[in-house]
Coordinates of C-alpha atoms in Angstrom, one line a residue:
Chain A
X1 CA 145.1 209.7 -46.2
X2 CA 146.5 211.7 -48.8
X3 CA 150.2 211.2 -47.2
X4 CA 150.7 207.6 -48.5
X5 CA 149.5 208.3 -51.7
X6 CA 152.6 207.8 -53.9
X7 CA 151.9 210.7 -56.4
X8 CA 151.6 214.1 -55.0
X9 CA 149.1 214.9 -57.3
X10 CA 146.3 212.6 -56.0
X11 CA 143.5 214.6 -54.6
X12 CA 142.3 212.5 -51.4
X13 CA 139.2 210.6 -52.6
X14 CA 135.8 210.9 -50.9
X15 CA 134.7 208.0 -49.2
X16 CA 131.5 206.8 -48.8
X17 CA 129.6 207.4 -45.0
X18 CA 126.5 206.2 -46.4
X19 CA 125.1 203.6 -48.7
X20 CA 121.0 203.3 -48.5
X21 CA 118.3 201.9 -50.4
X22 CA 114.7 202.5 -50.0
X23 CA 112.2 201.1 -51.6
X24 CA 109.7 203.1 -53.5
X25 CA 107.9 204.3 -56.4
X26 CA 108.2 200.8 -56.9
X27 CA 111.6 199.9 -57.6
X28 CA 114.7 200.7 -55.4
X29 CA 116.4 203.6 -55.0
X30 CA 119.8 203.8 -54.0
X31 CA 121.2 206.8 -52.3
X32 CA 125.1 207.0 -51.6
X33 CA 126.4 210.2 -49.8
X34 CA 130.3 210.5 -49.7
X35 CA 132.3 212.5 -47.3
X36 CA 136.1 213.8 -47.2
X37 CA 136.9 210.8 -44.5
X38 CA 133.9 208.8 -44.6
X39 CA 132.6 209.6 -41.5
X40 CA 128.5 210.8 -41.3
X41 CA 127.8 213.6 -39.1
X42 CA 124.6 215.2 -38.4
X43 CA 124.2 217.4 -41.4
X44 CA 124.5 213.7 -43.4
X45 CA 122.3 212.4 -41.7
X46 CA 119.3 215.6 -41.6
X47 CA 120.1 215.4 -45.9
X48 CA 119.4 211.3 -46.2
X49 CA 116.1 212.3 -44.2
X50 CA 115.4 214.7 -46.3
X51 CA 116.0 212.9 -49.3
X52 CA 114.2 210.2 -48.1
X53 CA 111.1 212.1 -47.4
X54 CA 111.2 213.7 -51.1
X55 CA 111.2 210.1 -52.4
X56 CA 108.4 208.9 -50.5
X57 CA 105.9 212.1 -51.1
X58 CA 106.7 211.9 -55.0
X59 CA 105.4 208.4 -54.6
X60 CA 102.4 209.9 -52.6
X61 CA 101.2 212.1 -55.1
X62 CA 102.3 211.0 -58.4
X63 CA 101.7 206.8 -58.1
X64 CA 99.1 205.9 -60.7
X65 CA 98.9 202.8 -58.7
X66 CA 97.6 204.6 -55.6
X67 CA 93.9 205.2 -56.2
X68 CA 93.9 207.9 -54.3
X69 CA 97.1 209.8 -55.4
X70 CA 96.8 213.3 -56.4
X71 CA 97.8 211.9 -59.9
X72 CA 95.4 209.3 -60.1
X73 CA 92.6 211.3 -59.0
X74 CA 93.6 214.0 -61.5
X75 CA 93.6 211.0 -64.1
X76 CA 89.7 210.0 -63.6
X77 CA 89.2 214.0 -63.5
X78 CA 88.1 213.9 -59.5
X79 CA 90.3 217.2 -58.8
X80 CA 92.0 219.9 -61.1
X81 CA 95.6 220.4 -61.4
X82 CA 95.2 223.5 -59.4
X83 CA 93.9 221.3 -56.7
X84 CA 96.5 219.1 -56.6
X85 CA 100.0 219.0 -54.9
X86 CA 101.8 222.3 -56.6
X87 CA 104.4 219.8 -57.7
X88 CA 101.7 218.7 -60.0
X89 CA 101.9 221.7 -62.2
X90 CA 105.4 221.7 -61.7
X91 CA 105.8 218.4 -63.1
X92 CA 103.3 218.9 -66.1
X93 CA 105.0 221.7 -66.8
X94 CA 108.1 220.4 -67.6
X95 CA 106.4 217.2 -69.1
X96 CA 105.3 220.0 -71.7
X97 CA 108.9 221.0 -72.0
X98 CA 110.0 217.6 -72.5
X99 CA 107.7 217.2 -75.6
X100 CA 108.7 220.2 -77.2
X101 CA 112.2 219.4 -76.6
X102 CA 111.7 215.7 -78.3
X103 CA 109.5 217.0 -81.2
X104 CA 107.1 214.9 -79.6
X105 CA 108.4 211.4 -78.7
X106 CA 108.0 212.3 -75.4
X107 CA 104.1 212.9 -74.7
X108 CA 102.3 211.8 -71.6
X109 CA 99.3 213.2 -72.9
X110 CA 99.4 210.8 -75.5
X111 CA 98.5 207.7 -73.2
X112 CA 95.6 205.6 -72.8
X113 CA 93.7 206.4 -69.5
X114 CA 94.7 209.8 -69.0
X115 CA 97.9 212.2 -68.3
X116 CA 100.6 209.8 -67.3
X117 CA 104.0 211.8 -66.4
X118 CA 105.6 209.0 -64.9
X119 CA 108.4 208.8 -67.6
X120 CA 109.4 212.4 -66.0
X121 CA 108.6 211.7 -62.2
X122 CA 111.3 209.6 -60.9
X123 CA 113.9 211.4 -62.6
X124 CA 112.4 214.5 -61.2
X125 CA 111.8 213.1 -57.6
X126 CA 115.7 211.7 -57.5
X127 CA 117.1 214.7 -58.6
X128 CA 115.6 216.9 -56.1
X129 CA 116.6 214.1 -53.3
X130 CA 120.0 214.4 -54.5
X131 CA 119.6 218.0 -54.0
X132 CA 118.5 217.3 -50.8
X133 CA 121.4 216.3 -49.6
X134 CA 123.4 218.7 -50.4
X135 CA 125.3 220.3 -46.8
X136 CA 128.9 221.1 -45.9
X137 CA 129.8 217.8 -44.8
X138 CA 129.2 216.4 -48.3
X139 CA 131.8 215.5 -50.6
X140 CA 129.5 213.6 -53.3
X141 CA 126.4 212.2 -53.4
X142 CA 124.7 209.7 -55.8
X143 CA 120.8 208.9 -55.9
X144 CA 120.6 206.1 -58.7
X145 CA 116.3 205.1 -59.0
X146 CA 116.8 201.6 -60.5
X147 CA 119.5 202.9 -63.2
X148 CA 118.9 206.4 -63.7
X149 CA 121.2 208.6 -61.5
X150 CA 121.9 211.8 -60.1
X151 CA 124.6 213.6 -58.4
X152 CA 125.5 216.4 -56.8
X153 CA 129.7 217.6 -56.8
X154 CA 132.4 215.2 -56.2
X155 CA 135.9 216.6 -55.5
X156 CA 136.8 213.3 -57.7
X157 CA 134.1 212.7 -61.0
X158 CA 132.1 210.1 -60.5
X159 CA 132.0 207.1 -63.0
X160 CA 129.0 205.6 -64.1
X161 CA 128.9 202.3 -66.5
X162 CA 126.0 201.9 -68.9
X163 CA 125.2 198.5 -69.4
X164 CA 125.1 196.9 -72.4
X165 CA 121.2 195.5 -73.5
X166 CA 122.8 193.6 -76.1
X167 CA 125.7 192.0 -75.1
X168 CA 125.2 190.6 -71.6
X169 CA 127.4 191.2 -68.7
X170 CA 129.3 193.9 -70.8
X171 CA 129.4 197.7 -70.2
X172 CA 128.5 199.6 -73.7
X173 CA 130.7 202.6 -72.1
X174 CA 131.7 204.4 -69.0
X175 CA 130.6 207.9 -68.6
X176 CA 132.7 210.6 -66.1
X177 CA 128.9 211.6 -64.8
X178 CA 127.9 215.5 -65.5
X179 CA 124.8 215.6 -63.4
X180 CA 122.7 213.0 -64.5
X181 CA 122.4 210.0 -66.0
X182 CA 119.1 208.3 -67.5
X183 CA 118.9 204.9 -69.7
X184 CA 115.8 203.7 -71.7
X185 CA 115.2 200.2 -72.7
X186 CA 113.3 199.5 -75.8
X187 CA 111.8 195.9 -74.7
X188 CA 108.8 196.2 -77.6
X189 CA 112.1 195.3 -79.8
X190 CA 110.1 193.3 -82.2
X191 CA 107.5 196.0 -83.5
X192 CA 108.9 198.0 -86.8
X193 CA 108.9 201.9 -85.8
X194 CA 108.0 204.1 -88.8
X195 CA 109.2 207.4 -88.3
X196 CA 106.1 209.6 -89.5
X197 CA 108.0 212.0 -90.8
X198 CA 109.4 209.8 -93.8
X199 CA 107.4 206.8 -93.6
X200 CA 110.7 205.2 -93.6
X201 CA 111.6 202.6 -90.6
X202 CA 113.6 204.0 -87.8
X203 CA 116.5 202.6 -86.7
X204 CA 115.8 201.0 -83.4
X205 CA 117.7 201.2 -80.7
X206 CA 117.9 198.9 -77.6
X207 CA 118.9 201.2 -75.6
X208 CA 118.8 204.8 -75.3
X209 CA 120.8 207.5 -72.7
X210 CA 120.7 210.9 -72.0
X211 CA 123.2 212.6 -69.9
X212 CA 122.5 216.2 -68.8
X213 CA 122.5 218.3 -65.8
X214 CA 118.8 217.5 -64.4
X215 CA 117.5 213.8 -64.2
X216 CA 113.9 214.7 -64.8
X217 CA 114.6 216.1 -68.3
X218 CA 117.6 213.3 -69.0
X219 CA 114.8 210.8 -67.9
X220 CA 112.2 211.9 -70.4
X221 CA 114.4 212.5 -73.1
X222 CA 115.8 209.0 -72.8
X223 CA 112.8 207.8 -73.3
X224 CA 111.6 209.9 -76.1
X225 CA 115.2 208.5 -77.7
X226 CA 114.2 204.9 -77.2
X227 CA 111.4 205.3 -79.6
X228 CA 113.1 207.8 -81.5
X229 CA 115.5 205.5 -82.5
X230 CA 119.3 206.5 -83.8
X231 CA 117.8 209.1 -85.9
X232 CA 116.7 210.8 -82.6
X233 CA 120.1 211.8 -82.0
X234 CA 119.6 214.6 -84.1
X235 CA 117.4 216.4 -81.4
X236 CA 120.0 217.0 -78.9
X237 CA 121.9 219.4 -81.2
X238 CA 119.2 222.1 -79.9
X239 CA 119.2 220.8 -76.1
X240 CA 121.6 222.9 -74.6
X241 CA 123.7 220.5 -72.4
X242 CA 122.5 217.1 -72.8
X243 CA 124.0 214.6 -74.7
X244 CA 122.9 211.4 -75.6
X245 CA 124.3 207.7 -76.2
X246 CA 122.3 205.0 -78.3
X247 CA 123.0 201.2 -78.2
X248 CA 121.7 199.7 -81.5
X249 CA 120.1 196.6 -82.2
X250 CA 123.2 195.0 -84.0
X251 CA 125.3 195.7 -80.6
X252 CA 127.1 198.9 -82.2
X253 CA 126.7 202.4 -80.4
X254 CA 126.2 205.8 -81.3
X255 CA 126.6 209.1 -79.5
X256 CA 126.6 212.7 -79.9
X257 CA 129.8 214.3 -80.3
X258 CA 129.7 215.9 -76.7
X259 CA 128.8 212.5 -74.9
X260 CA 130.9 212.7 -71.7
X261 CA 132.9 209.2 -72.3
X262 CA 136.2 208.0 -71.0
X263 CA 135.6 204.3 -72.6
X264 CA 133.7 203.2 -75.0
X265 CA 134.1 199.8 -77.3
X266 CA 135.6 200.2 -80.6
X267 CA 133.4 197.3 -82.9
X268 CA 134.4 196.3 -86.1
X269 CA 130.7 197.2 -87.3
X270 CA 131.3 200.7 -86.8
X271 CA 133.8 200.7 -89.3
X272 CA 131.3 198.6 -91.6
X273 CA 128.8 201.0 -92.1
X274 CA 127.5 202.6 -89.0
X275 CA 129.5 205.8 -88.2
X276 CA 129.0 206.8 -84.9
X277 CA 129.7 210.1 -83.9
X278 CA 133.1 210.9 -82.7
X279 CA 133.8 212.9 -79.9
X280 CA 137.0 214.1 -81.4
X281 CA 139.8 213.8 -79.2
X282 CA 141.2 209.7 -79.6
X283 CA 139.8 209.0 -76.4
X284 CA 137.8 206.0 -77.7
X285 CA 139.4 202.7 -76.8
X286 CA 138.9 199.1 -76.5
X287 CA 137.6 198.2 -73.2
Chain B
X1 CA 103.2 211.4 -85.7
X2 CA 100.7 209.1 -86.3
X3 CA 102.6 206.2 -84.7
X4 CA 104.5 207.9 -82.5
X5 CA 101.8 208.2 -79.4
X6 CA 101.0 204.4 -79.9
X7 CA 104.9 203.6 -79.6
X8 CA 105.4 205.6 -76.7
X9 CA 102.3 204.0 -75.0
X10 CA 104.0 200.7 -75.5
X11 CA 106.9 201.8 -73.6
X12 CA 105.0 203.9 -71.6
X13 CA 103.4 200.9 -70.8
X14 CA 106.1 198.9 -70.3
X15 CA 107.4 201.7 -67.6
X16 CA 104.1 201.7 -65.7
X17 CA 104.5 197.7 -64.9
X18 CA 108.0 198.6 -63.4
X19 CA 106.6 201.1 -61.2
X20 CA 103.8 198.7 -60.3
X21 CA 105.9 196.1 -58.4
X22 CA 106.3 195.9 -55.3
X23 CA 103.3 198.4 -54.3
X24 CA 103.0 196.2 -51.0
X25 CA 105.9 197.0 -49.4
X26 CA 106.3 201.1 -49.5
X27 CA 109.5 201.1 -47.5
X28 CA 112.8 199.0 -47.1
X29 CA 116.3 199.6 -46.3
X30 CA 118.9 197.4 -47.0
X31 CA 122.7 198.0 -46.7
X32 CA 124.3 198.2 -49.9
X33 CA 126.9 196.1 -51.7
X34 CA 129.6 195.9 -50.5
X35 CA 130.1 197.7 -47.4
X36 CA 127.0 198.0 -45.1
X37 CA 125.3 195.0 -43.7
X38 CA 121.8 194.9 -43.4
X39 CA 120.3 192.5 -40.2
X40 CA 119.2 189.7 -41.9
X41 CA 117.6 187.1 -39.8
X42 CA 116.1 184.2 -42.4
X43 CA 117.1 182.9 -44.9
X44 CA 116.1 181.3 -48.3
X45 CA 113.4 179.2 -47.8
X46 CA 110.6 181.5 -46.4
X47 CA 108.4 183.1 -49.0
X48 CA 109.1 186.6 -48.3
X49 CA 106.6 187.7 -51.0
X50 CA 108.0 191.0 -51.6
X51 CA 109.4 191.6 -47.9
X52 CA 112.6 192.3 -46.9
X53 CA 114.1 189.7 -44.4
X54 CA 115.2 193.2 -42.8
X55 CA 112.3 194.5 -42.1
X56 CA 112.5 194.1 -38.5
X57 CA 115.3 196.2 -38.0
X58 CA 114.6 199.8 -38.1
X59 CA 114.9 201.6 -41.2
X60 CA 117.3 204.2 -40.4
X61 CA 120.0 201.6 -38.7
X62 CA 120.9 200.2 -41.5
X63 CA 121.9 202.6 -43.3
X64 CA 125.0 204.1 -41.8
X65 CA 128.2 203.1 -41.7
X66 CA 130.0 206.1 -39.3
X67 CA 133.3 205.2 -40.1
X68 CA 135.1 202.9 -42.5
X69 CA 132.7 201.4 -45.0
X70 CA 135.3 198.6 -46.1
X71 CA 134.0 195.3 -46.3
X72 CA 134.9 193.2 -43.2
X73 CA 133.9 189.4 -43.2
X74 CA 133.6 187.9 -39.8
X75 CA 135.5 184.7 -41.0
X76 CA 138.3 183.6 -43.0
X77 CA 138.9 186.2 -45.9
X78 CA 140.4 183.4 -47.9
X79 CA 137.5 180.9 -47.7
X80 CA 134.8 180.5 -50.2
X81 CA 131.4 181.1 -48.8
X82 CA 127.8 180.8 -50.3
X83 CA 124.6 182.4 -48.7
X84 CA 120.9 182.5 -50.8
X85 CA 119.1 185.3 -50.3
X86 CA 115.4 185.3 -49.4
X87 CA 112.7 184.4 -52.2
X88 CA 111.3 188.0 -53.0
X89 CA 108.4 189.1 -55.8
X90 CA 109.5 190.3 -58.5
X91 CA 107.1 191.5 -61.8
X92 CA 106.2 188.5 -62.9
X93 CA 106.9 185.9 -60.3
X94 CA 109.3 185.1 -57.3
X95 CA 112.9 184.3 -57.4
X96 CA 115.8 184.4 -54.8
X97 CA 119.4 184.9 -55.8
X98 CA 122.3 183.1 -54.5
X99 CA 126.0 184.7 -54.4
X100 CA 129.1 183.2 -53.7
X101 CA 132.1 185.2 -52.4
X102 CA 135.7 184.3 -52.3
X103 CA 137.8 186.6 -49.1
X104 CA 136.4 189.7 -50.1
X105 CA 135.3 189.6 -53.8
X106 CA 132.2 188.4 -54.9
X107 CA 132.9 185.2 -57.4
X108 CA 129.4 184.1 -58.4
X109 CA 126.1 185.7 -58.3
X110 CA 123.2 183.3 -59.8
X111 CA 119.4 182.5 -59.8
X112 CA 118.9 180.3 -57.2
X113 CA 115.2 179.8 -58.0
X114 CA 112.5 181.2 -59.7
X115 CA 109.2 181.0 -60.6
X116 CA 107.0 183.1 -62.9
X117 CA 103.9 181.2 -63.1
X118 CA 105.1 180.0 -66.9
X119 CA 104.0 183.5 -68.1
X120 CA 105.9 183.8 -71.5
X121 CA 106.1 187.7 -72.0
X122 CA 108.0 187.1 -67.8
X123 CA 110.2 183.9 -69.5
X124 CA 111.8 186.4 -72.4
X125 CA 111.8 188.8 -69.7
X126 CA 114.0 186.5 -67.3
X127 CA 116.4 185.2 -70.4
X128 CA 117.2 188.8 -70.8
X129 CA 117.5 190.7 -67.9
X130 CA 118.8 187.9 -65.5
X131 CA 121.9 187.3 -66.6
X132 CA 122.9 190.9 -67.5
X133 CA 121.8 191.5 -63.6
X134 CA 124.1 188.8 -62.3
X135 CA 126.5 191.0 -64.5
X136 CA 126.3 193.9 -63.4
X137 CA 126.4 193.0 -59.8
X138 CA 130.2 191.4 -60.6
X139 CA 131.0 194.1 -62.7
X140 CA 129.9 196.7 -60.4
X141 CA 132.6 195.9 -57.7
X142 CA 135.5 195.3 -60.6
X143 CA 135.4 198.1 -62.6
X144 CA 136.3 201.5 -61.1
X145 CA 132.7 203.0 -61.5
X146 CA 130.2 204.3 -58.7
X147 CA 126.9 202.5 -60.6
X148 CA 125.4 201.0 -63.6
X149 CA 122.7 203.0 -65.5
X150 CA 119.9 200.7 -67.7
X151 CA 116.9 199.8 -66.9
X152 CA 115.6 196.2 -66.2
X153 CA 112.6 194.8 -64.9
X154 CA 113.9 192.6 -62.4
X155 CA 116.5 194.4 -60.5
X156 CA 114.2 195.3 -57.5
X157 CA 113.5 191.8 -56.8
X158 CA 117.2 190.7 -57.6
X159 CA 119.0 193.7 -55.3
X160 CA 116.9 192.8 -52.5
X161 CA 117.9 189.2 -52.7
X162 CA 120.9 189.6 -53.1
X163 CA 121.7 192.1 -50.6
X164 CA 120.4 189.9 -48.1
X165 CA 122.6 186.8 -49.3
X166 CA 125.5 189.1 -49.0
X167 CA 124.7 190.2 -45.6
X168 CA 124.4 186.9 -44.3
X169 CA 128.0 187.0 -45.3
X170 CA 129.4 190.1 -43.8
X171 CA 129.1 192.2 -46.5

């Protein structure tokens, strides 16, 4: 393919063999494995079952809609974590991480009616299907859990919009995709958030994304951002890399100066008053 | 930190009702946009409540596509075309999708009914997520990305619908 390209310096792209979506955890999950020439042989195939069956038992045990999940019987204190699944303790244990991380803002301990990981658990679960795919045969692969996404190596980077929450139909920024990918809405937009620390109101954001190598962590941390607000940018100077991009109420943006875009919109506002952080090298544009 | 746990309960909360939906129906595969087609036998009017209209098929056959995975419409690829997908459940209520394609590009994606039982926290829900969806499924296949991160409420309920309205159109 590469022969008709016109410039020598084209890299063939990967095309995609497969293009899935399976429903679970309850939302969809997409899974898109690419190849060199698009074609799906067995080793393909073997990693979407795999993948697939990751999905599904993450579902199994950690649904607190399932009564009798591992998780939900671990909620109304039926069976000890060391009963459960080992994922459990795997999962709690990085929960635990995730708080410390966030200073907090991320806290399933904090919930009414028991430990509730889920803000960590389908991150978690599509990054290890993504794993999962990983073979010889593969030249990409994307698993994208209702908007939160993972990857495993493309020859070619893979490009991942962020959609805008204020501004419909308009992509905030595109982001050349390190890893993983993870995007909070804050829907309880009306309530004022006082950040305990100051007793001052946060800045609220209306949408909040963490990019990083592992989804589970991106995932949690996203949503420890959506609360946190703008000022919550600050944590991710002492999270080793993950960077983070906030979409504020008034439509502006904000990101951390390591935030992997290649577009981002340029607003007047910006210039009015909220500074965003810069990444530093002029790559900002209008889309 | 006094308000902190309380807020994140809220969205917690919030997170918890999007992993609710849809509890019925464990499995489904569907082709994906554009490329694959997913068997799809009915068509709009049937209340699929939360089914997809492929769930005959097996769920490993519609999910490869061994060799090219461009998008090849059975008919004219000049001729504008409209397909609604099945009604499917959705958070708060039921609602199909409609799409219209032109040749190969996809020229209109739109509500083509819904019903959320006059709920008004599903009502703000719809005004704001709907039309960002309808969106992101045009913007997907314009701009030179691979997927759209953000969360919504609806998008299980719309991607199924939609899919199927595409496959009845070859895509």
């Amino acid at each position: 393919m590469a022969a008709v390209e016109p410039s020598p310096r084209v890299t063939p792209r990967p095309r995609r063999a497969i293009a899935h979506r399976e429903q679970v955890m309850g939302t969809v999950v997409t899974i898109d494995i690419y190849t060199d020439d698009g074609t799906c042989g067995p080793e393909v195939s073997l990693g979407l079952a795999r993948a697939r069956a990751i999905l599904r038992r993450a579902d199994a045990v950690f649904s607190t809609w399932k009564p009798e999940s591992p998780m939900s019987r671990l909620r109304r204190g039926e069976i000890s974590c060391g009963e459960a699944p080992p994922e459990m303790a795997e999962v709690l244990e990085m929960c635990a991480v995730a708080r410390e991380l966030s200073h907090g803002w991320f806290d399933p301990w904090a919930l009414p009616g028991g430990v509730d990981p889920t803000g960590y658990v389908k991150g978690w679960a599509a990054q290890r299907a993504v794993d999962a795919l990983d073979s010889v045969e593969v030249a990409g692969a994307l698993v994208n859990a209702a908007g939160d996404i993972a990857s495993i190596r493309s020859t070619t980077p893979f490009r991942i919009g962020i959609a805008h929450p204020v501004e419909r139909g308009e992509l905030a920024c595109v982001v050349e995709l390190p890893g993983a990918i993870a995007t909070s809405g804050n829907y309880e937009r009306g309530a004022h958030l006082i950040d305990p620390r100051s007793g001052r109101p946060v800045e609220s954001v209306a949408s909040a994304s963490v990019t990083g190598p592992d989804l589970g962590l991106a995932d949690a941390l996203a949503t420890a951002l959506a609360v946190a607000g703008g000022e919550g940018l600050t944590m991710f100077d002492a999270i080793d890399g993950y960077e983070a991009f906030v979409v504020l109420c008034d439509g502006s943006s904000q990101w951390t100066p390591g935030f992997p875009t290649v577009r981002a919109r340029c607003r007047r506002s910006d210039a009015a008053g909220v500074t965003p952080h810069r990444s530093g090298d002029g790559r900002e544009m209008d889309v | 930190m006094r308000r902190a746990p309380i807020v994140i309960a809220a969205t917690a909360a919030g997170l918890a009702g999007v992993l609710s939906f849809h509890t019925k129906s464990p499995r489904l595969t569907l082709g994906s946009l554009p490329g694959v087609s997913a068997t799809t036998g009915s068509t709009s009017t049937g209340g699929s409540s939360g089914r997809s209209s492929s769930g005959a098929s097996p769920p490993t056959t519609s999910t490869s596509t061994p060799s090219s995975p461009s998008t090849t419409p059975t008919t004219a690829p000049s001729s504008t075309r409209q397909a609604t997908g099945p009604q499917v459940n959705y958070n708060y209520g039921v609602l199909s999708v409609s799409v219209t394609v032109k040749g190969k590009t996809i020229s209109k994606v739109a509500i083509a009914s819904l019903d959320d039982g006059g709920n008004p926290r599903s009502e703000s829900i719809d005004q704001q997520s709907i039309p960002l969806l309808e969106q992101q499924a045009l913007q997907a296949q314009s701009a030179n990305i691979q997927g759209v991160s953000g969360a919504s409420y609806t998008s299980a309920g719309f991607q199924q619908s939609l899919q199927s309205a595409l496959s009845q159109l070859g895509f």
